[in-house]
XYZ file of C-alpha atoms in Angstrom:
455
model
C 41.911 3.937 12.420
C 41.886 7.521 11.231
C 40.292 8.362 7.910
C 43.607 9.813 6.678
C 45.272 6.421 7.131
C 42.874 4.483 4.918
C 44.851 5.049 1.741
C 48.410 6.165 1.098
C 48.876 9.505 -0.648
C 51.643 9.148 -3.225
C 53.390 12.284 -4.556
C 51.523 14.284 -1.902
C 53.697 17.352 -2.464
C 52.055 17.799 -5.867
C 48.509 17.304 -4.625
C 45.978 20.025 -3.823
C 44.549 18.049 -0.872
C 46.620 16.027 1.578
C 45.156 13.024 3.382
C 44.817 15.202 6.458
C 42.926 17.869 4.503
C 40.535 15.220 3.145
C 40.012 13.764 6.611
C 39.323 17.208 8.086
C 36.752 17.802 5.332
C 35.100 14.367 5.294
C 34.907 13.382 8.977
C 32.644 16.294 10.045
C 30.467 15.684 6.983
C 29.908 12.096 8.076
C 28.926 13.262 11.552
C 26.639 15.877 10.001
C 24.970 13.279 7.781
C 24.412 11.031 10.801
C 22.717 13.925 12.546
C 20.637 14.848 9.472
C 19.299 11.305 9.273
C 18.721 11.329 13.028
C 16.142 14.132 12.758
C 13.835 11.906 10.733
C 14.577 8.854 12.860
C 13.830 10.676 16.120
C 10.555 12.004 14.717
C 9.511 8.549 13.495
C 10.519 6.770 16.718
C 8.828 9.261 19.033
C 5.724 9.655 16.875
C 5.397 5.851 16.757
C 4.130 6.107 20.343
C 1.024 7.782 18.882
C 0.269 4.730 16.722
C 0.825 3.402 13.208
C -1.490 6.004 11.625
C 0.682 8.811 12.999
C 3.857 7.028 11.936
C 2.487 6.464 8.446
C 1.324 10.069 8.120
C 4.763 11.389 9.031
C 6.484 8.963 6.631
C 4.283 10.015 3.696
C 5.000 13.702 4.263
C 8.694 13.039 4.799
C 8.889 11.705 1.250
C 7.564 15.058 -0.013
C 9.823 16.941 2.392
C 12.797 15.057 0.990
C 11.769 16.180 -2.495
C 11.778 19.818 -1.356
C 15.027 19.411 0.546
C 16.697 17.992 -2.542
C 15.549 20.972 -4.618
C 17.187 23.303 -2.105
C 20.280 21.103 -1.916
C 20.649 21.106 -5.706
C 20.633 24.904 -5.900
C 23.065 24.985 -2.968
C 25.287 22.556 -4.853
C 25.253 24.886 -7.844
C 26.454 27.692 -5.616
C 29.059 25.459 -3.964
C 30.464 24.385 -7.346
C 30.761 28.004 -8.492
C 32.322 29.130 -5.198
C 34.756 26.171 -5.163
C 35.842 26.851 -8.726
C 36.491 30.529 -7.954
C 38.507 29.542 -4.880
C 40.535 27.115 -6.991
C 41.057 30.023 -9.426
C 42.199 32.250 -6.500
C 39.377 34.767 -7.024
C 37.957 35.404 -3.543
C 35.965 38.460 -4.609
C 33.921 36.412 -7.066
C 33.567 33.669 -4.445
C 31.995 36.151 -2.018
C 29.754 37.502 -4.739
C 28.576 34.001 -5.619
C 27.759 33.394 -1.935
C 25.561 36.481 -1.749
C 23.679 35.537 -4.902
C 23.241 31.954 -3.702
C 21.574 33.061 -0.462
C 19.343 35.459 -2.370
C 18.095 32.938 -4.898
C 17.609 30.062 -2.417
C 15.689 32.367 -0.082
C 13.308 33.494 -2.818
C 12.763 29.990 -4.219
C 12.130 28.440 -0.801
C 9.622 31.101 0.294
C 7.659 30.568 -2.915
C 7.659 26.790 -2.496
C 6.623 27.053 1.158
C 3.692 29.350 0.320
C 2.391 27.083 -2.447
C 2.800 24.009 -0.261
C 0.807 25.500 2.617
C -1.989 26.684 0.325
C -2.333 23.435 -1.655
C -1.219 20.870 0.948
C -4.485 18.892 0.885
C -4.599 18.773 -2.899
C -0.963 17.624 -3.035
C -1.503 14.826 -0.519
C -4.743 13.664 -2.136
C -3.129 13.661 -5.572
C -0.121 11.620 -4.451
C -1.765 9.390 -1.858
C -5.317 9.005 -3.091
C -7.205 6.373 -1.161
C -4.987 6.439 1.931
C -6.790 5.785 5.215
C -8.461 8.844 6.814
C -6.461 8.647 10.062
C -3.215 8.645 8.095
C -4.350 11.596 5.946
C -5.379 13.657 8.966
C -1.951 13.247 10.577
C -0.198 13.927 7.286
C -2.035 17.249 6.785
C -1.004 18.538 10.207
C 2.612 17.484 9.777
C 2.794 18.866 6.231
C 1.843 22.500 6.853
C 4.146 22.853 9.863
C 6.983 21.247 7.907
C 6.446 23.717 5.040
C 7.043 26.646 7.396
C 10.610 25.419 7.899
C 11.487 25.274 4.165
C 13.008 28.795 3.903
C 15.157 28.257 6.991
C 16.257 24.837 5.781
C 17.093 26.144 2.299
C 19.254 29.011 3.554
C 20.897 26.705 6.114
C 21.831 24.266 3.323
C 23.285 27.101 1.250
C 25.395 28.394 4.147
C 26.618 24.879 4.930
C 27.540 24.350 1.247
C 29.562 27.568 1.261
C 31.464 26.520 4.378
C 32.238 23.201 2.691
C 33.586 25.111 -0.306
C 36.044 26.682 2.125
C 36.972 23.167 3.349
C 35.375 24.073 6.681
C 32.799 21.412 7.415
C 33.278 21.612 11.210
C 31.051 24.648 11.644
C 28.027 23.036 9.982
C 28.703 19.845 11.985
C 28.624 21.771 15.270
C 25.447 23.591 14.300
C 23.903 20.289 13.195
C 24.657 18.812 16.617
C 22.850 21.725 18.245
C 19.940 21.398 15.810
C 19.507 17.711 16.592
C 19.672 18.243 20.341
C 17.013 20.916 20.072
C 14.874 18.645 17.884
C 15.124 15.711 20.299
C 14.332 17.851 23.340
C 11.495 19.541 21.496
C 10.050 16.173 20.467
C 10.197 14.922 24.044
C 8.395 18.025 25.326
C 5.793 18.496 22.593
C 4.975 14.795 22.062
C 5.249 13.267 25.532
C 4.471 16.258 27.789
C 2.122 18.384 25.667
C 0.657 15.328 23.849
C 0.647 17.147 20.489
C 1.584 14.076 18.423
C 2.681 14.794 14.839
C 2.203 18.543 15.352
C 4.729 18.422 18.176
C 7.277 16.595 16.035
C 6.921 19.122 13.206
C 7.114 22.094 15.566
C 10.320 20.798 17.137
C 11.886 20.448 13.682
C 10.775 23.968 12.724
C 12.341 25.579 15.800
C 15.612 23.659 15.461
C 15.975 24.457 11.732
C 15.237 28.139 12.300
C 17.937 28.341 14.958
C 20.523 26.544 12.805
C 19.834 28.857 9.854
C 20.307 32.022 11.892
C 23.571 30.801 13.420
C 25.177 29.918 10.082
C 24.061 33.182 8.484
C 25.685 35.099 11.319
C 28.920 33.062 11.049
C 29.089 33.784 7.325
C 29.432 37.521 8.071
C 32.972 36.928 9.419
C 35.144 38.928 7.009
C 38.243 36.885 7.817
C 36.705 33.953 5.908
C 37.669 33.519 2.234
C 33.927 33.397 1.465
C 31.768 35.814 3.447
C 28.805 38.151 3.114
C 28.185 41.681 4.360
C 30.689 43.670 2.297
C 28.026 44.516 -0.266
C 24.247 45.007 0.093
C 21.973 42.348 -1.326
C 21.582 43.069 -5.023
C 20.601 41.006 -8.041
C 23.493 39.835 -10.254
C 21.775 38.122 -13.163
C 24.967 36.732 -14.669
C 26.143 35.122 -11.433
C 22.707 33.729 -10.648
C 22.440 32.272 -14.156
C 25.774 30.532 -13.603
C 24.642 29.115 -10.281
C 21.312 27.995 -11.729
C 23.012 26.560 -14.840
C 24.557 24.010 -12.492
C 21.820 23.950 -9.868
C 18.696 23.694 -12.040
C 19.604 20.414 -13.793
C 20.494 18.995 -10.382
C 17.260 20.383 -8.979
C 15.224 18.843 -11.799
C 17.098 15.574 -11.378
C 16.613 15.484 -7.618
C 13.001 16.601 -7.889
C 12.120 13.906 -10.397
C 14.097 11.386 -8.373
C 12.268 12.277 -5.160
C 8.947 12.543 -7.012
C 9.615 9.057 -8.295
C 10.173 7.935 -4.718
C 6.906 9.603 -3.720
C 5.100 7.784 -6.540
C 6.686 4.547 -5.397
C 5.495 5.214 -1.844
C 2.033 5.943 -3.235
C 2.148 2.420 -4.684
C 3.218 1.050 -1.300
C 0.396 3.051 0.337
C -2.091 0.819 -1.493
C -0.622 -2.230 0.277
C -1.939 -1.117 3.691
C -0.749 0.557 6.897
C 1.601 -2.285 7.887
C 3.648 -1.988 4.689
C 3.651 1.830 4.880
C 5.021 1.674 8.430
C 7.600 -0.981 7.455
C 8.732 1.183 4.555
C 9.109 4.182 6.897
C 11.300 2.231 9.308
C 13.372 0.793 6.469
C 13.924 4.264 5.004
C 15.226 5.450 8.361
C 17.689 2.583 8.786
C 18.928 2.335 5.202
C 19.533 6.075 5.298
C 22.036 5.403 8.069
C 23.727 2.776 5.903
C 24.509 5.160 3.049
C 25.345 8.257 5.081
C 29.123 7.960 4.419
C 28.260 8.069 0.728
C 26.125 11.166 1.235
C 29.050 12.819 3.017
C 31.437 11.883 0.219
C 29.009 13.332 -2.343
C 29.332 16.699 -0.622
C 33.096 16.442 -0.234
C 33.465 15.493 -3.905
C 31.926 18.826 -4.957
C 34.515 20.796 -2.969
C 37.553 18.761 -4.010
C 36.740 18.270 -7.691
C 35.383 21.814 -7.992
C 38.670 23.309 -6.793
C 40.688 21.038 -9.079
C 38.552 22.117 -12.038
C 38.930 25.773 -11.044
C 42.710 25.288 -11.042
C 42.492 23.656 -14.497
C 44.225 20.474 -13.258
C 42.313 17.555 -14.791
C 44.925 14.973 -13.851
C 44.124 15.746 -10.214
C 40.422 15.494 -10.999
C 40.959 11.861 -12.027
C 43.280 11.220 -9.093
C 40.851 12.466 -6.455
C 37.819 10.908 -8.141
C 39.481 7.483 -7.884
C 40.804 8.078 -4.386
C 37.524 9.334 -2.959
C 35.525 6.532 -4.573
C 37.808 4.033 -2.820
C 37.209 5.756 0.509
C 33.457 5.755 -0.169
C 33.429 2.002 -0.789
C 35.303 1.268 2.446
C 33.221 3.554 4.667
C 29.825 2.831 3.114
C 30.424 -0.921 3.012
C 31.415 -0.977 6.671
C 28.389 1.070 7.663
C 25.945 -1.093 5.693
C 27.316 -4.274 7.256
C 26.964 -2.702 10.703
C 23.353 -1.679 10.057
C 22.408 -5.191 8.925
C 24.202 -6.819 11.856
C 22.548 -4.604 14.491
C 18.964 -4.775 13.183
C 17.796 -7.131 15.952
C 18.607 -4.329 18.407
C 17.543 -1.274 16.428
C 14.145 -2.747 15.524
C 13.253 -2.723 19.217
C 13.311 1.074 19.167
C 10.118 1.178 17.077
C 6.753 0.655 18.772
C 5.208 -1.176 15.810
C 3.727 -4.611 15.132
C 6.007 -7.610 14.620
C 4.694 -7.990 11.074
C 5.778 -4.440 10.185
C 9.194 -4.856 11.800
C 9.858 -8.194 10.070
C 9.075 -6.691 6.675
C 11.251 -3.651 7.469
C 14.195 -5.975 8.223
C 13.854 -7.622 4.799
C 13.747 -4.243 3.049
C 16.843 -2.980 4.873
C 18.753 -6.134 3.936
C 17.853 -5.707 0.246
C 18.895 -2.053 0.291
C 22.126 -2.167 2.283
C 23.299 -5.458 0.814
C 23.032 -4.014 -2.696
C 24.369 -0.580 -1.717
C 27.737 -2.058 -0.745
C 28.492 -2.718 -4.425
C 26.323 -0.275 -6.347
C 25.721 2.942 -4.414
C 29.110 4.723 -4.821
C 29.236 4.478 -8.620
C 25.490 5.059 -8.868
C 25.526 8.314 -6.875
C 28.996 9.532 -5.839
C 30.647 9.220 -9.270
C 28.016 11.487 -10.822
C 29.190 14.352 -8.596
C 32.539 14.290 -10.391
C 30.599 15.142 -13.543
C 28.555 17.864 -11.826
C 31.627 19.526 -10.294
C 33.060 19.624 -13.835
C 29.919 21.469 -15.077
C 28.724 18.310 -16.888
C 25.256 18.554 -15.338
C 22.810 17.625 -18.107
C 23.981 14.047 -18.609
C 23.482 13.006 -14.943
C 20.064 14.676 -15.038
C 18.911 12.800 -18.145
C 20.265 9.460 -16.907
C 18.709 9.817 -13.459
C 15.296 10.851 -14.744
C 15.174 8.151 -17.422
C 16.324 5.427 -15.061
C 13.870 6.528 -12.387
C 10.888 6.430 -14.743
C 11.774 3.224 -16.566
C 13.075 1.144 -13.697
C 12.141 2.461 -10.273
C 8.576 3.618 -11.004
C 7.453 1.350 -13.863
C 9.113 -1.802 -12.514
C 7.812 -1.038 -9.016
C 4.304 -1.289 -10.408
C 5.085 -4.401 -12.429
C 6.934 -6.308 -9.687
C 5.147 -4.896 -6.640
C 1.553 -4.778 -7.891
C 1.193 -6.981 -10.969
C 3.443 -9.758 -9.667
C 2.082 -9.344 -6.139
C 5.424 -8.925 -4.340
C 4.362 -5.762 -2.491
C 7.011 -3.545 -0.900
C 9.702 -6.169 -1.492
C 9.101 -5.954 -5.242
C 9.332 -2.170 -5.091
C 12.738 -2.357 -3.447
C 13.979 -4.900 -5.987
C 13.058 -2.399 -8.708
C 15.159 0.191 -6.881
C 18.240 -2.043 -7.107
C 17.704 -2.462 -10.864
C 17.586 1.346 -11.115
C 20.980 1.531 -9.388
C 22.500 -0.937 -11.834
C 21.357 1.128 -14.827
C 22.688 4.365 -13.324
C 26.026 2.778 -12.507
C 26.598 1.581 -16.070
C 25.773 4.987 -17.558
C 27.957 7.023 -15.177
C 30.983 4.744 -15.499
C 30.795 4.940 -19.300
C 30.458 8.741 -19.213
C 33.375 9.238 -16.844
C 35.667 6.886 -18.764
C 34.836 8.670 -22.050
C 36.343 11.939 -20.756
C 33.563 14.012 -22.335
C 33.178 15.926 -19.045
C 36.501 17.709 -19.707
C 34.871 19.717 -22.485
C 32.453 21.369 -20.056
C 34.916 21.849 -17.189
C 36.352 25.244 -16.312
C 35.159 28.708 -15.326
């Protein structure tokens, strides 16, 4: 069944996006999210051949990498919201200007973060994962500094991809993502199995593939036939435009940073449970990431669709597409989560880990994906309706508060004090989702977001 056939589109002549337009936007995003998750999965699977210490080291650094990636993604989202709103307002000149400023600010931020990460990588790892086994720490240090080198390329790539999505062109980033993943897989095979470089080989393969993807998208964005493009004007600082981008991006960046930092703190709790539980958590993170990837794709699509509706000043269509896209998210995400749970007996065989680690990973995946079917869309996708309407502070406050009170504090209480280990940590995560869901539903139904919407 095609995505466009999932739900009927009543009064389509009056709508900004037909079912076909939504399908053309969403389908490549889903493929791209599959491929994005695959990078981490391929690294973890191939590195697992080097032992559980290598696998654990990669998983610990990946939690920090995800924090950095989410900072870059938040700033990119700010730029995508601004560009989408200008397109909805039929102002292509301002859209192009916002694109130039977005690339400038993400490039500067990412270079600074990469430099600090490389310089203080040991201190960061020891602060977050104090007491971790020496073999795990040694692998983590190697993987961390090579990963940090890819931050600028990854940040600019994310910004370019966000701009293409604002133009309702998600195919280009999907194609480049396919190339990036093929390069990563081939690089892993060569550097890990032929050169025997272990975690260094995995990180180097990711660096080369991300660098290539970044350069390709930057070049494609110079096409002047696109509604959003760069190259007409030299790079110059526009403080007003950057402030507008950061007004939307910074709260999202703070939110995502605290959220990912919370996840890192949670993993630091799991790290005290031993190598088996660290490895099980790494495998579970890989598989549950596959379960929610349709939701991640819909989060990105929601920014484009709602942003253009807000730019056009049509709030009735904001409500229409928010409801419609949430329905699609529930259908796609629910189907994917069920599939992940059903195929675990097969997928677990791909990991060269102990039976104890794999059995625990299966329990964690079941907790996550079983709960995600009901809670994930309203816990994460609905909040992007608010962000695309410039209502960015409320989601930030809710996410940070819920993370601290429920995910981090309850992880310690249930996982450590009650002795439930990693299982208790994941139960705390579900409670966090419930709290977020309640807050976002109440905010959306109140209509307060309409006061902040507009350009």
